[in-house]
CSV table of C-alpha atoms in Angstrom, one decimal:
chain,number,residue,atom,x,y,z
A,681,MET,CA,-39.9,43.9,33.9
A,682,ARG,CA,-42.3,41.3,34.9
A,683,ILE,CA,-44.2,41.6,31.6
A,684,TRP,CA,-41.0,41.2,29.6
A,685,ALA,CA,-40.2,38.1,31.7
A,686,HIS,CA,-43.6,36.6,30.8
A,687,ILE,CA,-43.1,37.4,27.1
A,688,LEU,CA,-39.7,35.7,27.1
A,689,ALA,CA,-41.1,32.7,28.9
A,690,LEU,CA,-43.9,32.5,26.4
A,691,LEU,CA,-41.5,32.7,23.4
A,692,THR,CA,-39.3,30.0,24.9
A,693,ALA,CA,-42.3,27.7,25.2
A,694,VAL,CA,-43.6,28.4,21.7
A,695,SER,CA,-40.4,28.4,19.8
A,696,PRO,CA,-37.3,26.3,20.4
A,697,PHE,CA,-35.2,29.2,19.2
A,698,VAL,CA,-34.0,31.6,21.9
A,699,ALA,CA,-31.9,34.5,20.7
A,700,GLY,CA,-28.2,33.9,21.1
A,701,GLN,CA,-28.5,30.3,22.4
A,702,SER,CA,-27.8,26.9,20.9
A,703,SER,CA,-29.7,23.8,21.7
A,704,GLU,CA,-29.6,20.2,20.4
A,705,LEU,CA,-31.2,19.1,17.1
A,706,GLN,CA,-32.6,15.6,17.0
A,707,PHE,CA,-30.3,13.9,14.6
A,708,PRO,CA,-29.5,10.1,14.9
A,709,GLN,CA,-26.0,9.7,16.2
A,710,ARG,CA,-25.1,7.2,13.5
A,711,VAL,CA,-26.4,7.1,10.0
A,712,VAL,CA,-25.5,4.3,7.6
A,713,ALA,CA,-24.3,5.8,4.3
A,714,GLY,CA,-27.1,6.0,1.7
A,715,THR,CA,-29.9,5.6,4.2
A,716,VAL,CA,-33.1,7.5,3.8
A,717,PHE,CA,-34.0,9.2,7.1
A,718,SER,CA,-35.7,12.2,8.4
A,719,VAL,CA,-35.2,14.6,11.4
A,720,PRO,CA,-38.1,16.2,13.2
A,721,THR,CA,-38.2,19.9,13.9
A,722,SER,CA,-40.4,22.0,16.1
A,723,GLY,CA,-41.5,25.6,16.1
A,724,SER,CA,-42.7,27.6,13.1
A,725,GLY,CA,-41.3,29.8,10.4
A,726,GLU,CA,-38.3,29.2,8.2
A,727,ALA,CA,-34.8,28.2,9.1
A,728,THR,CA,-31.6,27.2,7.3
A,729,LEU,CA,-30.0,23.9,7.9
A,730,TYR,CA,-26.3,23.4,7.4
A,731,ILE,CA,-24.7,20.0,7.4
A,732,VAL,CA,-20.9,20.4,7.5
A,733,GLY,CA,-18.1,17.8,7.5
A,734,PRO,CA,-14.9,17.4,5.7
A,735,SER,CA,-16.6,15.0,3.3
A,736,ARG,CA,-19.7,17.0,2.4
A,737,VAL,CA,-21.4,20.3,3.0
A,738,LEU,CA,-25.2,20.8,2.5
A,739,GLN,CA,-27.4,23.8,2.9
A,740,ARG,CA,-31.2,23.6,3.0
A,741,LYS,CA,-34.1,25.9,3.6
A,742,VAL,CA,-36.5,24.1,6.0
A,743,ARG,CA,-39.9,24.9,7.4
A,744,LEU,CA,-39.9,24.5,11.2
A,745,GLY,CA,-42.4,22.1,12.5
A,746,GLU,CA,-41.9,19.8,9.6
A,747,SER,CA,-39.5,16.9,9.3
A,748,ILE,CA,-36.3,17.3,7.2
A,749,ALA,CA,-36.1,14.4,4.8
A,750,PHE,CA,-32.8,13.0,3.6
A,751,SER,CA,-32.5,10.9,0.5
A,752,ALA,CA,-30.0,8.1,-0.1
A,753,GLU,CA,-27.7,10.4,-2.1
A,754,ASP,CA,-27.7,13.3,0.4
A,755,LEU,CA,-25.4,11.8,3.0
A,756,HIS,CA,-23.5,8.9,1.5
A,757,LEU,CA,-19.9,9.8,2.4
A,758,ALA,CA,-18.7,8.5,5.8
A,759,GLY,CA,-17.4,10.9,8.3
A,760,PRO,CA,-18.4,13.2,11.2
A,761,TYR,CA,-20.9,15.9,10.5
A,762,VAL,CA,-22.1,18.9,12.4
A,763,ALA,CA,-25.7,19.9,11.7
A,764,VAL,CA,-26.7,23.5,12.4
A,765,LEU,CA,-30.3,24.8,12.1
A,766,THR,CA,-30.3,28.5,12.2
A,767,SER,CA,-33.2,31.0,12.4
A,768,GLY,CA,-32.3,34.6,12.9
A,769,SER,CA,-29.7,34.7,15.5
A,770,SER,CA,-30.7,31.4,17.0
A,771,SER,CA,-29.3,28.0,16.3
A,772,ARG,CA,-29.6,24.4,17.2
A,773,VAL,CA,-26.7,22.1,16.7
A,774,ALA,CA,-26.2,18.3,16.4
A,775,GLN,CA,-23.3,16.1,15.7
A,776,PHE,CA,-23.6,12.7,14.0
A,777,ASN,CA,-21.5,10.2,12.1
A,778,VAL,CA,-22.2,8.7,8.7
A,779,VAL,CA,-20.7,5.2,8.6
A,780,ALA,CA,-20.0,2.9,5.6
A,781,SER,CA,-22.8,0.6,4.5
A,782,PRO,CA,-22.0,-3.0,5.3
A,783,ALA,CA,-22.1,-4.6,1.9
A,784,PRO,CA,-18.8,-4.7,-0.1
A,785,ALA,CA,-19.2,-3.2,-3.5
A,786,LYS,CA,-15.6,-2.4,-4.6
A,787,LEU,CA,-12.2,-3.8,-3.9
A,788,SER,CA,-9.0,-1.9,-4.2
A,789,PHE,CA,-6.6,-4.8,-4.9
A,790,LEU,CA,-2.9,-4.3,-5.1
A,791,ALA,CA,-0.9,-7.4,-6.2
A,792,LYS,CA,2.9,-7.3,-6.2
A,793,PRO,CA,5.1,-8.0,-8.0
A,794,SER,CA,3.6,-8.1,-11.5
A,795,ARG,CA,6.5,-10.3,-12.7
A,796,LEU,CA,8.5,-12.9,-10.8
A,797,PRO,CA,10.2,-16.2,-11.1
A,798,VAL,CA,8.4,-19.5,-10.5
A,799,ASN,CA,8.6,-21.5,-7.3
A,800,LEU,CA,9.4,-18.7,-4.9
A,801,SER,CA,8.0,-19.0,-1.4
A,802,ASN,CA,5.8,-16.1,-0.1
A,803,ALA,CA,6.9,-14.0,-3.0
A,804,VAL,CA,3.5,-12.7,-4.2
A,805,SER,CA,1.6,-10.3,-2.0
A,806,GLY,CA,-1.9,-9.1,-2.3
A,807,VAL,CA,-3.5,-6.2,-0.3
A,808,VAL,CA,-7.2,-5.5,-0.5
A,809,TYR,CA,-9.1,-2.5,0.8
A,810,VAL,CA,-12.9,-3.1,0.9
A,811,PHE,CA,-15.3,-0.3,0.0
A,812,ASP,CA,-19.0,0.1,0.0
A,813,ARG,CA,-20.9,1.3,-3.1
A,814,PHE,CA,-20.2,4.9,-2.1
A,815,GLY,CA,-16.4,4.4,-1.8
A,816,ASN,CA,-16.4,4.3,2.0
A,817,LEU,CA,-14.0,1.9,3.6
A,818,ILE,CA,-15.9,-0.8,5.4
A,819,LEU,CA,-14.3,-1.2,8.8
A,820,GLU,CA,-16.3,-4.2,10.0
A,821,PRO,CA,-14.4,-7.5,9.3
A,822,GLN,CA,-15.2,-9.0,5.9
A,823,GLN,CA,-14.3,-12.5,4.8
A,824,LEU,CA,-11.8,-12.4,1.9
A,825,SER,CA,-10.6,-15.1,-0.4
A,826,PHE,CA,-7.5,-15.0,-2.6
A,827,GLU,CA,-6.8,-17.3,-5.5
A,828,LEU,CA,-3.6,-17.6,-7.5
A,829,THR,CA,-4.1,-19.6,-10.7
A,830,ASP,CA,-1.1,-20.5,-12.9
A,831,SER,CA,-1.1,-21.0,-16.7
A,832,THR,CA,-2.0,-24.7,-16.3
A,833,GLY,CA,-5.1,-23.9,-14.1
A,834,ARG,CA,-3.5,-25.1,-10.9
A,835,LYS,CA,-4.8,-23.0,-8.0
A,836,GLN,CA,-3.6,-21.9,-4.6
A,837,SER,CA,-6.3,-20.5,-2.4
A,838,HIS,CA,-6.1,-18.6,0.8
A,839,ALA,CA,-8.8,-17.2,3.1
A,840,ALA,CA,-8.4,-14.1,5.2
A,841,ALA,CA,-10.5,-11.6,7.1
A,842,SER,CA,-10.2,-7.8,6.7
A,843,HIS,CA,-9.4,-5.8,9.7
A,844,ASN,CA,-10.3,-2.1,9.7
A,845,GLY,CA,-11.0,-2.3,6.0
A,846,VAL,CA,-7.9,-4.0,4.9
A,847,GLY,CA,-6.8,-7.6,4.3
A,848,TRP,CA,-3.7,-9.1,2.9
A,849,VAL,CA,-2.0,-12.3,1.9
A,850,ARG,CA,1.3,-13.7,0.8
A,851,MET,CA,1.4,-16.7,-1.6
A,852,ASN,CA,4.0,-18.7,-3.4
A,853,SER,CA,4.6,-18.3,-7.1
A,854,GLY,CA,3.5,-21.3,-9.0
A,855,ALA,CA,5.7,-24.0,-10.7
A,856,LYS,CA,4.6,-23.2,-14.2
A,857,ALA,CA,5.9,-20.2,-16.1
A,858,GLY,CA,3.4,-18.1,-17.9
A,859,THR,CA,0.5,-15.8,-17.2
A,860,ALA,CA,-1.1,-16.3,-13.7
A,861,THR,CA,-4.2,-14.7,-12.5
A,862,PHE,CA,-4.4,-13.4,-8.9
A,863,ALA,CA,-8.0,-12.9,-7.7
A,864,ALA,CA,-9.4,-11.4,-4.5
A,865,ARG,CA,-13.0,-11.7,-3.5
A,866,ALA,CA,-15.2,-10.3,-0.8
A,867,ALA,CA,-18.9,-11.5,-0.9
A,868,ASP,CA,-19.8,-11.3,-4.6
A,869,VAL,CA,-17.3,-8.7,-5.5
A,870,HIS,CA,-14.0,-9.7,-7.0
A,871,GLU,CA,-10.9,-8.2,-8.6
A,872,THR,CA,-8.3,-9.9,-10.7
A,873,ARG,CA,-4.7,-9.0,-11.5
A,874,VAL,CA,-2.4,-10.6,-13.9
A,875,ILE,CA,1.1,-11.8,-12.8
A,876,GLN,CA,3.7,-13.0,-15.2
A,877,GLN,CA,5.6,-16.0,-13.8
A,878,VAL,CA,8.9,-16.4,-15.5
A,879,PRO,CA,11.3,-19.4,-15.4
A,880,GLY,CA,13.8,-19.4,-12.6
A,881,GLU,CA,17.5,-19.8,-12.8
A,882,PRO,CA,18.8,-22.8,-14.9
A,883,CYS,CA,18.8,-26.0,-12.9
A,884,THR,CA,21.4,-27.9,-14.8
A,885,ILE,CA,23.3,-27.3,-18.0
A,886,ARG,CA,24.5,-30.1,-20.2
A,887,MET,CA,26.7,-29.4,-23.3
A,888,ALA,CA,28.0,-31.6,-26.0
A,889,ALA,CA,31.1,-30.9,-28.3
A,890,HIS,CA,31.9,-32.1,-31.8
A,891,PRO,CA,34.5,-31.1,-34.4
A,892,GLY,CA,33.8,-28.1,-36.5
A,893,ARG,CA,35.4,-26.7,-39.7
A,894,GLY,CA,38.9,-25.6,-39.7
A,895,GLN,CA,40.3,-26.5,-36.3
A,896,ARG,CA,37.2,-25.5,-34.4
A,897,VAL,CA,35.2,-27.3,-31.8
A,898,VAL,CA,31.4,-26.8,-31.9
A,899,LEU,CA,29.8,-26.5,-28.4
A,900,GLU,CA,26.0,-26.8,-28.0
A,901,THR,CA,23.9,-27.1,-24.9
A,902,GLN,CA,20.8,-29.2,-24.4
A,903,PRO,CA,17.7,-27.1,-23.9
A,904,VAL,CA,18.3,-25.2,-20.7
A,905,LEU,CA,15.5,-25.6,-18.1
A,906,ASP,CA,14.9,-24.4,-14.6
A,907,CYS,CA,14.3,-26.8,-11.8
A,908,SER,CA,10.5,-26.9,-12.6
A,909,GLY,CA,11.1,-27.9,-16.2
A,910,ASN,CA,10.4,-24.5,-17.6
A,911,PRO,CA,12.6,-23.4,-20.5
A,912,VAL,CA,14.9,-20.6,-19.4
A,913,PRO,CA,14.2,-17.5,-21.5
A,914,ASP,CA,16.0,-16.8,-24.6
A,915,GLY,CA,18.6,-14.1,-24.1
A,916,THR,CA,19.9,-15.6,-20.9
A,917,ILE,CA,23.7,-15.6,-21.1
A,918,VAL,CA,25.6,-18.9,-21.1
A,919,SER,CA,29.4,-18.8,-20.8
A,920,PHE,CA,31.7,-21.3,-22.4
A,921,SER,CA,35.3,-21.4,-21.2
A,922,GLU,CA,38.2,-23.3,-22.6
A,923,SER,CA,41.4,-23.8,-20.7
A,924,PHE,CA,44.5,-24.9,-22.5
A,925,ALA,CA,48.3,-24.6,-21.8
A,926,GLY,CA,47.7,-22.1,-19.0
A,927,THR,CA,45.4,-19.8,-20.9
A,928,GLN,CA,41.7,-19.4,-20.7
A,929,SER,CA,39.3,-18.1,-23.3
A,930,THR,CA,35.6,-17.4,-22.6
A,931,VAL,CA,32.7,-16.8,-24.9
A,932,ASP,CA,29.3,-15.5,-23.7
A,933,VAL,CA,26.4,-16.6,-25.7
A,934,PRO,CA,22.7,-15.8,-25.3
A,935,LEU,CA,20.2,-18.6,-25.4
A,936,LYS,CA,18.3,-18.9,-28.7
A,937,ARG,CA,15.3,-21.2,-28.8
A,938,GLY,CA,16.3,-22.6,-25.5
A,939,ILE,CA,19.9,-23.6,-26.4
A,940,ALA,CA,23.3,-21.9,-26.5
A,941,LYS,CA,25.7,-22.7,-29.3
A,942,THR,CA,29.2,-21.5,-30.2
A,943,GLU,CA,32.6,-22.5,-31.6
A,944,LEU,CA,36.0,-22.3,-29.9
A,945,PRO,CA,39.5,-23.2,-31.2
A,946,SER,CA,40.1,-26.9,-31.2
A,947,HIS,CA,43.0,-27.7,-28.8
A,948,PRO,CA,43.3,-31.4,-28.1
A,949,GLY,CA,43.7,-31.7,-24.3
A,950,ALA,CA,41.8,-28.5,-23.6
A,951,VAL,CA,39.2,-28.4,-20.8
A,952,ILE,CA,35.9,-26.9,-21.8
A,953,SER,CA,33.3,-25.8,-19.2
A,954,VAL,CA,29.9,-24.2,-19.4
A,955,ALA,CA,28.0,-22.0,-16.9
A,956,SER,CA,25.1,-19.6,-16.5
A,957,GLY,CA,25.2,-17.2,-13.6
A,958,VAL,CA,26.1,-19.2,-10.6
A,959,VAL,CA,25.0,-22.5,-12.1
A,960,MET,CA,27.9,-24.7,-13.4
A,961,GLY,CA,27.3,-27.2,-16.2
A,962,ASN,CA,29.3,-30.2,-17.2
A,963,GLU,CA,33.0,-30.2,-18.2
A,964,ILE,CA,34.5,-31.8,-21.2
A,965,ARG,CA,38.2,-32.7,-21.8
A,966,TRP,CA,38.5,-32.2,-25.6
A,967,ASN,CA,40.4,-34.9,-27.4
A,968,GLY,CA,40.1,-33.4,-30.8
A,969,GLY,CA,37.1,-35.4,-31.8
A,970,LEU,CA,38.9,-38.6,-32.0
B,1318,MET,CA,7.5,26.5,18.6
B,1319,ASN,CA,4.9,27.3,16.0
B,1320,GLY,CA,3.5,25.8,12.8
B,1321,PRO,CA,4.8,22.8,11.1
B,1322,GLN,CA,8.2,22.9,12.6
B,1323,SER,CA,6.9,22.4,16.1
B,1324,ARG,CA,5.0,19.3,14.9
B,1325,VAL,CA,8.0,17.9,13.2
B,1326,CYS,CA,10.0,18.2,16.5
B,1327,LEU,CA,7.2,16.5,18.4
B,1328,VAL,CA,7.2,13.6,16.0
B,1329,ALA,CA,10.9,13.2,16.1
B,1330,ALA,CA,10.9,13.1,19.9
B,1331,MET,CA,8.1,10.5,20.0
B,1332,VAL,CA,9.6,8.2,17.5
B,1333,LEU,CA,13.0,8.2,19.2
B,1334,ALA,CA,11.4,7.4,22.5
B,1335,ASN,CA,9.6,4.5,20.7
B,1336,ALA,CA,6.8,4.6,23.2
B,1337,SER,CA,3.3,6.0,23.6
B,1338,LEU,CA,3.8,9.5,24.8
B,1339,VAL,CA,1.9,12.6,25.3
B,1340,LEU,CA,3.6,15.9,24.4
B,1341,VAL,CA,2.2,19.3,24.1
B,1342,ALA,CA,3.6,22.1,22.0
B,1343,SER,CA,2.6,25.7,22.6
B,1344,ALA,CA,0.9,26.2,19.2
B,1345,GLY,CA,0.3,22.6,18.0
B,1346,PRO,CA,-2.1,19.9,19.1
B,1347,THR,CA,-1.3,17.3,21.8
B,1348,VAL,CA,0.0,14.3,19.9
B,1349,ARG,CA,0.1,10.8,21.3
B,1350,VAL,CA,1.5,8.0,19.2
B,1351,ASP,CA,1.3,4.3,20.1
B,1352,PRO,CA,4.5,2.2,19.6
B,1353,MET,CA,4.9,0.8,16.1
B,1354,ASN,CA,7.0,-2.2,17.1
B,1355,SER,CA,4.2,-4.7,16.3
B,1356,VAL,CA,2.8,-3.1,13.2
B,1357,GLY,CA,2.8,-5.5,10.3
B,1358,PRO,CA,3.2,-7.2,7.9
B,1359,ARG,CA,6.1,-4.9,7.1
B,1360,PRO,CA,8.1,-3.4,9.9
B,1361,VAL,CA,7.9,0.4,10.1
B,1362,GLU,CA,11.4,1.7,9.8
B,1363,GLU,CA,12.3,4.6,12.2
B,1364,GLN,CA,12.6,7.1,9.3
B,1365,THR,CA,9.2,6.0,7.9
B,1366,GLN,CA,7.7,6.4,11.4
B,1367,SER,CA,8.7,10.0,11.6
B,1368,SER,CA,7.8,10.8,8.0
B,1369,ILE,CA,4.4,9.3,8.3
B,1370,LEU,CA,3.5,11.2,11.4
B,1371,ARG,CA,5.0,14.5,10.2
B,1372,ASP,CA,3.1,14.3,6.9
B,1373,TYR,CA,-0.2,13.1,8.5
B,1374,LEU,CA,-0.2,15.9,11.1
B,1375,ALA,CA,0.7,18.4,8.3
B,1376,SER,CA,-2.3,17.2,6.3
B,1377,TRP,CA,-4.5,18.4,9.1
B,1378,GLN,CA,-3.0,21.9,8.8
B,1379,ALA,CA,-3.5,21.7,5.0
B,1380,LEU,CA,-7.1,20.6,5.5
B,1381,ASN,CA,-7.8,23.5,7.9
B,1382,LYS,CA,-6.2,26.1,5.6
B,1383,ALA,CA,-8.0,24.8,2.5
B,1384,MET,CA,-11.4,24.7,4.2
B,1385,SER,CA,-11.0,28.0,6.0
B,1386,GLU,CA,-9.8,29.8,2.8
B,1387,ASN,CA,-11.9,27.7,0.4
B,1388,ARG,CA,-8.8,26.9,-1.6
B,1389,SER,CA,-8.6,23.4,-2.8
B,1390,ASP,CA,-5.1,23.9,-4.3
B,1391,LEU,CA,-3.8,23.9,-0.7
B,1392,LEU,CA,-4.8,20.2,-0.5
B,1393,ASP,CA,-2.4,19.2,-3.3
B,1394,ALA,CA,0.7,18.9,-1.1
B,1395,TYR,CA,-0.8,16.4,1.4
B,1396,PHE,CA,-3.7,14.7,-0.2
B,1397,VAL,CA,-4.1,12.4,-3.2
B,1398,GLY,CA,-6.6,10.3,-4.9
B,1399,GLN,CA,-10.0,9.7,-3.3
B,1400,ALA,CA,-9.2,11.8,-0.2
B,1401,LYS,CA,-8.2,14.8,-2.3
B,1402,GLN,CA,-11.2,14.4,-4.6
B,1403,GLN,CA,-13.7,14.4,-1.7
B,1404,LEU,CA,-12.1,17.3,0.1
B,1405,THR,CA,-11.9,19.3,-3.2
B,1406,ASP,CA,-15.6,18.6,-3.7
B,1407,THR,CA,-16.3,19.9,-0.1
B,1408,VAL,CA,-14.4,23.1,-0.8
B,1409,ARG,CA,-16.4,23.6,-4.0
B,1410,GLU,CA,-19.7,23.0,-2.0
B,1411,GLN,CA,-18.6,25.5,0.6
B,1412,THR,CA,-17.8,28.0,-2.0
B,1413,ASN,CA,-21.2,27.5,-3.7
B,1414,ILE,CA,-23.0,27.9,-0.3
B,1415,GLY,CA,-20.8,30.8,0.8
B,1416,ILE,CA,-19.5,29.3,4.0
B,1417,ARG,CA,-16.0,28.7,5.3
B,1418,THR,CA,-15.1,26.1,8.0
B,1419,ALA,CA,-12.1,25.9,10.2
B,1420,TYR,CA,-10.8,22.6,11.6
B,1421,HIS,CA,-8.5,23.4,14.4
B,1422,ASP,CA,-7.1,20.1,15.7
B,1423,THR,CA,-6.3,20.1,19.4
B,1424,SER,CA,-5.3,16.5,20.0
B,1425,HIS,CA,-4.4,13.3,18.2
B,1426,HIS,CA,-3.9,9.8,19.5
B,1427,ILE,CA,-2.4,7.9,16.6
B,1428,SER,CA,-2.0,4.1,16.1
B,1429,VAL,CA,-0.5,2.7,13.0
B,1430,LEU,CA,-2.5,-0.4,12.1
B,1431,PHE,CA,-1.1,-1.8,8.9
B,1432,TYR,CA,1.9,-1.3,6.7
B,1433,SER,CA,1.6,-3.2,3.4
B,1434,PRO,CA,4.2,-5.9,2.5
B,1435,GLU,CA,5.6,-3.9,-0.3
B,1436,GLY,CA,5.6,-0.6,1.6
B,1437,LEU,CA,3.0,1.0,-0.7
B,1438,SER,CA,0.4,1.9,1.8
B,1439,ILE,CA,0.2,2.5,5.5
B,1440,GLN,CA,-3.0,2.7,7.5
B,1441,LEU,CA,-3.4,4.6,10.8
B,1442,ILE,CA,-6.3,5.3,13.1
B,1443,ASP,CA,-6.5,8.6,14.9
B,1444,GLU,CA,-8.6,9.5,17.9
B,1445,VAL,CA,-8.8,13.2,17.2
B,1446,GLU,CA,-10.3,16.2,18.8
B,1447,TYR,CA,-10.8,19.4,16.9
B,1448,GLU,CA,-12.8,22.6,17.0
B,1449,ILE,CA,-14.9,23.2,14.0
B,1450,THR,CA,-16.0,26.8,13.3
B,1451,ILE,CA,-18.5,27.5,10.6
B,1452,ARG,CA,-18.8,31.0,9.1
B,1453,LYS,CA,-21.1,32.5,6.5
B,1454,GLY,CA,-19.3,35.6,5.3
B,1455,GLU,CA,-18.0,37.1,8.4
B,1456,GLN,CA,-20.8,35.8,10.5
B,1457,LEU,CA,-20.2,32.9,12.9
B,1458,VAL,CA,-22.8,30.2,12.3
B,1459,ALA,CA,-21.6,27.7,14.8
B,1460,ALA,CA,-18.6,26.4,16.7
B,1461,ARG,CA,-18.3,23.0,18.1
B,1462,SER,CA,-15.8,20.7,19.7
B,1463,VAL,CA,-15.7,17.3,17.9
B,1464,ARG,CA,-14.1,14.1,19.1
B,1465,THR,CA,-14.0,11.4,16.6
B,1466,ARG,CA,-11.9,8.7,15.1
B,1467,TYR,CA,-10.3,9.0,11.7
B,1468,VAL,CA,-8.9,6.2,9.6
B,1469,ALA,CA,-6.3,7.3,7.1
B,1470,VAL,CA,-4.4,5.5,4.4
B,1471,LEU,CA,-1.2,7.1,3.2
B,1472,THR,CA,0.8,6.2,0.2
B,1473,PRO,CA,4.4,7.3,-0.7
B,1474,THR,CA,4.9,9.8,-3.4
B,1475,GLU,CA,8.0,11.3,-4.8
B,1476,SER,CA,8.3,14.0,-2.1
B,1477,ARG,CA,6.3,12.7,0.9
B,1478,TRP,CA,3.6,10.4,2.2
B,1479,LYS,CA,0.2,11.7,1.1
B,1480,VAL,CA,-3.2,10.9,2.5
B,1481,ARG,CA,-5.1,8.8,0.0
B,1482,LEU,CA,-8.1,7.8,2.2
B,1483,PHE,CA,-9.4,10.1,5.0
B,1484,GLN,CA,-12.5,8.8,6.7
B,1485,GLY,CA,-13.9,10.0,9.9
B,1486,GLY,CA,-16.6,8.9,12.3
B,1487,ALA,CA,-15.0,5.4,12.4
């Protein structure tokens, strides 16, 4: 018995592997993604190294007593890993985390909506997730800037910091209809989205009336604009109504080239009004064109 | 209570209480959820709260099953995009090496950090504990308790919230 105890003690001193036991492996607790590093081993002979995590699994044959070298591509996905070095029935275990590298390399930028009316307050939202070059979310705060540029080149800027990898902003839509660009930037990485800013509701509607052929009155609006001076899009419905002798007739006309035009029966003394949506225009008391 | 149903009940109870609670089900993990009253910029509606937690916890079950059976198709129901791709790659690597891993989650402490203005992504952080078991064939290679922090981003799909980003060691 004493001899066997001596042999076991000697084996323990020479080799870190003791049958049926686990001991620690000297991995750094935290590895920045894409870092080149190495892990020392002791003992002699061959062993198998497993590195296991939900993001990555590796297996390597290693020679005990030599360092295990890891290249930048070996462990580049952030996450918790368990390393197991096995030789025969013995194993050493370590646990470590791979964390994102600190430099932003990619932004996931979601801008909403992609189309909206001009001059709306806090109507455009932008959300940015910041990733490193391996696609790991960078959790350390990053300085972000957002810029919304309308079709005339007028800019709105907003600075924000990311928290736990995400930053966001709300901005007003611009005054000018057309294509706007919405850009997000972190360090020297930027992403741009296109937003269509469309005219708002008509601001005012002015119509004029003149006699037409065969007892008709011709009604025509001035160019219909929103409150920022943008032409309201063609196709917007304008309603002309004529009230006469207790009856009312209405004609709905789409805007064409910015104006709406129609004809109604000419009834001297009729009241003619114009509207689009909830916006009322002027009213005319038709005198027959006299 | 066993399986996904027990987790759903847990979630419902926690959300209704609207407070940070610790509950233990016989078969499921201990789940603690911080209140979501101050999550922004979009308020998290009650129904969304329970859906998010139900689907996130179920994603851990899907992860465990996919990794322990080396079946990436089991990820489809709960993972999407980058998270699904990474986990699918891991299943493929496991298959090539000939190992299987089990991730048995024993506790979660979940805080929702961010709900996007348009409701298109929600981010949570989870202080999670799990037992990882690594097997080569039928042989146990190692078993280890892991305590770590996961950041997850979930996005709505036609049927449920799916995990789009799943990053541990945070």
